[in-house]
Amino acid sequence: MLRKGLILAAFGLAFVAGPAFASAGPKEPRQASWSFEGPFGKFDQAQVQRGYKVYREVCAACHSMSLLSFRNLGQKSGPFYDDKYPNPNDNPYVKSIAKDYQVNDIDSETGDVVQRTATSADTFPSPFANEAAARASNGGALPPDLSVMIKARPQGAQYVYSILTGYQAPPAGLEVPPNQYYNPYMPGDVSAFYKGKGHVPVGGFIAMAPPLETDKVTFDDGTKSTVDQQAKDVVAFLAWASEPKQTERKQFGVAAMIYLLIFAGLLWVSYRRIWRNVAH
Amino acid sequence: MADTVAGASPDPHAAGDDPSRRDFIHIAATTAAIGAVAGLAWPFIDQMNPAGDTLALASVEFDLTKVEQGQQVVLKWRGKPLFVRSRTGAEIAKAVKDDTASMRDPARDEDRHKPGKAEWLILVGTCTHLGCVPTFGGGDYGGWFCPCHGSHYDTSGRIRKGPAPTNLAVPEYAFLSDTKVKIG
Amino acid sequence: MSGHSSYEPKTGIERWLDTRLPIVRFGADLLDFPTPKNLNYWWTFGGILAMCLGIQIVTGIVLAMHYVPHVDYAFNSVERIMRDVNFGWLVRYMHANGASMFFIAVYIHMFRGLYYGSYKAPREILWILGCVIYLLMMATAFMGYVLPWGQMSFHGAVVITNLFGALPIVGESITTWLWGGFAVDNATLNRFFSLHFLLPFMIAGVVILHIWALHVPGNNNPTGVNVKSKEDTVPFHPYYTVKDGFAISLFLLMFATFVFFQPNALGDAVNYVPANPLVTPAHIVPEWYFLPFYAILRAVPDKLMGVLLMFGAIAMLFVLPWLDTSKVRSMRYRPTAKLYFGLFVLACLILGYCGGRLPDDPVIPGISTFQLLDADLNSMVWLSRVATAYYFGYFVVILPILGLTETPLPQPESISAPVLSHPANAPAGAAASPEKRG
């Protein structure tokens, strides 16, 4: 009893002291809700399609997505999945997207580097040839690859959404260095640039200019193209891209949990039967 | 403990009192355990099947203008060599003439190329015996010869002599245009 | 094996085999092994651990079929497993979360042994083999965490291998030897992959010894009293196969919850950023199961002493059988020891908590007290120091002295005695003495 009490006390301590961490560092991310959250969550295909359009027309100018192939777009739970084409390589929409891109290849006869039309098996081409080129074009900052972005940040979906929608004018007294932007959700330490009084502002500097604007992307399904909508949609797309099999995972999981519950119930009854005559 | 019966404490070692027998519930629990293992076995077997990226590369497109008449180009398709051969008139005539000859795996030459495209012979370049790569120009029939165990194929890729059981396989392919084929 | 074998070969083939390779007899004796009938659910973690090891080996072999141990491909090959390999996501998440499950189970198993005195004579070798398994598990888990070649993989490998640099004279040579170069690089990744593959089989080997050593004296039990008669035991099968099976099914429910619904909750998001030797993540922490040791390491301002103390924390476990002077095994009958044990568990939890925080973080937010030596008193580093002191004090001061000074409660004469004297089980009218429960 006493031991249990102590363990509980230990957990209680952890709870009370937990929020201390938030005293420094960036602002807690804004909370938005998406259809893919929770054990039964699924992607809203229309939203992921819109998000793909935002990625393609805005993000892809600087950010690579090297782990993603065109064929992924047409696989199950992907933005352009069509049950008429269980093999995503046959999906005509995916093929037509791939056709819009040129990728490097080696001519099999001359050995020269040539450009050819992409196929659905190709990965998304990167906007820059290499890291140095990417840095040179972006004021020394490297736009991170977005393939697993949502998995690569704590509270990934909320975090990216907050960054995209959280740009604001720097508080009075904060000197923003050239080619940098203030964002309260960005981790960092701005104390060296703060000349004002009182608390140093939360957040940090980000090298990415505010990427989204109202009506910057025209949604084909007529959804109103606000910054908030664009951010939510592109986060849905990135969340799908970070783990394209997650719907499959959750569906498998629900079935596995039901099976395990039945299994545990059977074993419990079996256990009670076997032990019924033993005093212990 | 709550699950004990007052006063009851028979010797669990006593023969004939084995509670694991005769009880439906134990059979059900055991079956469920076996079912769980069997159900989980499939993912562990299926993971060895070709992965998504491997399957995506299963078809290739090839530009036939790269092959001169009387030549063959070897490309890699699904990890195996693929012969794309532009046959000469003499080779085609020889293959057609032999349609009536006795063969281990009888096949007519016209069934081994697309209609009206007798010039183009596309074959999987692995010997049907044990998977070596035959070379062109050797053997007794003017076609391919496998150096591993001496199988002779004719100009249509049919087995004529040696241990191989069947003709060189013709993959699934289609002409996208006069000069372009898609294989697979 | 103790006792007589009850196996009798029935058919001619069984007799023929039994005189040549008595493997059926071996299995039958294992199933028939007389086991104390009063084992509680804390004892089911042995079976759970065996299952965890099995899952890790099977999923690990599968992952090795697809993983590429090269700095340029490792990260992408893991993502390829997640994206393209059939059910690869399942296998990888089982393996990654399985490591955490393995440690949850092993910690419960160890605390159970500590509480019920399972390390005491005649089970010292059994206990030490368990400690060896734990050490091998830590080495395996550490090297496995390096393989995905994310930021935390890489910098974790840098930090841990640099621990050996603290050793005087040979330190630098050892780290260079471990790395196979001048930094953690491709050679390091390759050897870690090889060793990560090898060590689980060594664990399996020591597990066999562990079970062998268990079957010589037989199981300890919650009373700590030796088995006196057949009345005290039941055959392992079906009694404990079904009980362990039930516990395993509950454990699997928790395991599945993580694998299917929170697969990345126990890992660090930063490990999904590919390794970059030029940038260290802002907050570098090991996986949760190493946090207590990490806190001990950071509690000491001296590099060498920190490393020695960290390894000393594990060394304590090895010598524990000779530190505890009490003749009473189970703390059920040691009320004072029970209290100190509770504080010990608390100290371990606090160390784990401190290990996950920055040393200068305040314990009570918003308050700064006074500077004691190198840090504010209200800081994680001081909390870790208090907990570290208690951790070592428990082994080298409390347990040796307590065994000599405390007055234990009377122990039952046999395992059956408290059961039969339990009020619920007593025949009507019989005098019943209440059983002491932990």
mmCIF file of N, CA and C in Angstrom, chain A residues 143-183:
data_model
loop_
_atom_site.group_PDB
_atom_site.id
_atom_site.type_symbol
_atom_site.label_atom_id
_atom_site.label_comp_id
_atom_site.label_asym_id
_atom_site.label_seq_id
_atom_site.Cartn_x
_atom_site.Cartn_y
_atom_site.Cartn_z
ATOM 1 N N PRO A 143 16.418 24.702 -46.917
ATOM 2 C CA PRO A 143 15.018 24.311 -46.719
ATOM 3 C C PRO A 143 14.973 22.799 -46.462
ATOM 4 N N PRO A 144 14.473 22.372 -45.297
ATOM 5 C CA PRO A 144 14.526 20.936 -44.993
ATOM 6 C C PRO A 144 13.643 20.120 -45.921
ATOM 7 N N ASP A 145 14.063 18.881 -46.128
ATOM 8 C CA ASP A 145 13.254 17.938 -46.897
ATOM 9 C C ASP A 145 11.953 17.686 -46.133
ATOM 10 N N LEU A 146 10.832 17.622 -46.857
ATOM 11 C CA LEU A 146 9.542 17.527 -46.184
ATOM 12 C C LEU A 146 8.987 16.105 -46.101
ATOM 13 N N SER A 147 9.763 15.107 -46.595
ATOM 14 C CA SER A 147 9.222 13.742 -46.670
ATOM 15 C C SER A 147 8.655 13.238 -45.353
ATOM 16 N N VAL A 148 9.376 13.441 -44.260
ATOM 17 C CA VAL A 148 8.904 12.922 -42.973
ATOM 18 C C VAL A 148 8.716 14.063 -41.967
ATOM 19 N N MET A 149 8.477 15.265 -42.472
ATOM 20 C CA MET A 149 8.450 16.447 -41.609
ATOM 21 C C MET A 149 7.497 16.304 -40.421
ATOM 22 N N ILE A 150 6.318 15.744 -40.655
ATOM 23 C CA ILE A 150 5.334 15.700 -39.564
ATOM 24 C C ILE A 150 5.802 14.749 -38.455
ATOM 25 N N LYS A 151 6.577 13.717 -38.823
ATOM 26 C CA LYS A 151 7.104 12.810 -37.796
ATOM 27 C C LYS A 151 8.338 13.394 -37.120
ATOM 28 N N ALA A 152 8.978 14.349 -37.790
ATOM 29 C CA ALA A 152 10.289 14.809 -37.339
ATOM 30 C C ALA A 152 10.233 15.989 -36.380
ATOM 31 N N ARG A 153 9.040 16.428 -36.023
ATOM 32 C CA ARG A 153 8.917 17.511 -35.054
ATOM 33 C C ARG A 153 7.947 17.075 -33.970
ATOM 34 N N PRO A 154 8.213 17.461 -32.717
ATOM 35 C CA PRO A 154 7.227 17.158 -31.678
ATOM 36 C C PRO A 154 5.901 17.818 -32.034
ATOM 37 N N GLN A 155 4.800 17.121 -31.829
ATOM 38 C CA GLN A 155 3.458 17.581 -32.217
ATOM 39 C C GLN A 155 3.472 18.070 -33.668
ATOM 40 N N GLY A 156 4.063 17.250 -34.548
ATOM 41 C CA GLY A 156 4.369 17.671 -35.912
ATOM 42 C C GLY A 156 3.292 18.436 -36.649
ATOM 43 N N ALA A 157 2.050 17.894 -36.682
ATOM 44 C CA ALA A 157 1.004 18.552 -37.467
ATOM 45 C C ALA A 157 0.690 19.935 -36.891
ATOM 46 N N GLN A 158 0.541 19.990 -35.576
ATOM 47 C CA GLN A 158 0.208 21.269 -34.939
ATOM 48 C C GLN A 158 1.360 22.261 -35.124
ATOM 49 N N TYR A 159 2.578 21.730 -35.048
ATOM 50 C CA TYR A 159 3.751 22.593 -35.153
ATOM 51 C C TYR A 159 3.844 23.231 -36.541
ATOM 52 N N VAL A 160 3.738 22.429 -37.582
ATOM 53 C CA VAL A 160 3.861 22.976 -38.938
ATOM 54 C C VAL A 160 2.717 23.958 -39.220
ATOM 55 N N TYR A 161 1.528 23.574 -38.757
ATOM 56 C CA TYR A 161 0.375 24.462 -38.939
ATOM 57 C C TYR A 161 0.618 25.804 -38.237
ATOM 58 N N SER A 162 1.173 25.735 -37.017
ATOM 59 C CA SER A 162 1.423 26.963 -36.255
ATOM 60 C C SER A 162 2.482 27.826 -36.927
ATOM 61 N N ILE A 163 3.549 27.183 -37.417
ATOM 62 C CA ILE A 163 4.599 27.950 -38.092
ATOM 63 C C ILE A 163 4.009 28.666 -39.315
ATOM 64 N N LEU A 164 3.225 27.935 -40.106
ATOM 65 C CA LEU A 164 2.711 28.497 -41.356
ATOM 66 C C LEU A 164 1.751 29.650 -41.112
ATOM 67 N N THR A 165 0.992 29.576 -40.016
ATOM 68 C CA THR A 165 -0.017 30.605 -39.782
ATOM 69 C C THR A 165 0.412 31.587 -38.700
ATOM 70 N N GLY A 166 1.593 31.348 -38.105
ATOM 71 C CA GLY A 166 1.948 32.114 -36.905
ATOM 72 C C GLY A 166 2.832 33.320 -37.111
ATOM 73 N N TYR A 167 3.181 33.632 -38.352
ATOM 74 C CA TYR A 167 4.042 34.802 -38.580
ATOM 75 C C TYR A 167 3.368 36.049 -38.024
ATOM 76 N N GLN A 168 4.120 36.873 -37.368
ATOM 77 C CA GLN A 168 3.556 38.140 -36.903
ATOM 78 C C GLN A 168 4.656 39.198 -36.870
ATOM 79 N N ALA A 169 4.251 40.433 -36.775
ATOM 80 C CA ALA A 169 5.227 41.520 -36.713
ATOM 81 C C ALA A 169 6.049 41.339 -35.443
ATOM 82 N N PRO A 170 7.356 41.567 -35.502
ATOM 83 C CA PRO A 170 8.182 41.379 -34.315
ATOM 84 C C PRO A 170 7.772 42.340 -33.224
ATOM 85 N N PRO A 171 7.798 41.919 -31.956
ATOM 86 C CA PRO A 171 7.445 42.809 -30.853
ATOM 87 C C PRO A 171 8.411 43.991 -30.806
ATOM 88 N N ALA A 172 7.942 45.085 -30.259
ATOM 89 C CA ALA A 172 8.783 46.283 -30.182
ATOM 90 C C ALA A 172 10.077 45.961 -29.454
ATOM 91 N N GLY A 173 11.173 46.434 -30.003
ATOM 92 C CA GLY A 173 12.462 46.222 -29.352
ATOM 93 C C GLY A 173 13.211 45.027 -29.881
ATOM 94 N N LEU A 174 12.577 44.237 -30.744
ATOM 95 C CA LEU A 174 13.248 43.056 -31.294
ATOM 96 C C LEU A 174 13.775 43.397 -32.687
ATOM 97 N N GLU A 175 15.070 43.308 -32.844
ATOM 98 C CA GLU A 175 15.679 43.579 -34.143
ATOM 99 C C GLU A 175 15.786 42.284 -34.935
ATOM 100 N N VAL A 176 15.096 42.229 -36.049
ATOM 101 C CA VAL A 176 15.116 41.011 -36.850
ATOM 102 C C VAL A 176 16.263 41.111 -37.848
ATOM 103 N N PRO A 177 17.186 40.142 -37.846
ATOM 104 C CA PRO A 177 18.308 40.189 -38.786
ATOM 105 C C PRO A 177 17.820 40.074 -40.236
ATOM 106 N N PRO A 178 18.634 40.523 -41.203
ATOM 107 C CA PRO A 178 18.215 40.450 -42.605
ATOM 108 C C PRO A 178 17.951 39.006 -43.028
ATOM 109 N N ASN A 179 17.011 38.828 -43.931
ATOM 110 C CA ASN A 179 16.625 37.514 -44.450
ATOM 111 C C ASN A 179 16.064 36.580 -43.389
ATOM 112 N N GLN A 180 15.622 37.146 -42.266
ATOM 113 C CA GLN A 180 15.029 36.327 -41.220
ATOM 114 C C GLN A 180 13.649 36.900 -40.911
ATOM 115 N N TYR A 181 12.806 36.064 -40.341
ATOM 116 C CA TYR A 181 11.458 36.478 -39.998
ATOM 117 C C TYR A 181 11.169 36.008 -38.594
ATOM 118 N N TYR A 182 10.383 36.804 -37.876
ATOM 119 C CA TYR A 182 10.048 36.415 -36.504
ATOM 120 C C TYR A 182 8.830 35.512 -36.515
ATOM 121 N N ASN A 183 8.924 34.426 -35.737
ATOM 122 C CA ASN A 183 7.771 33.533 -35.612
ATOM 123 C C ASN A 183 7.745 33.000 -34.184
#
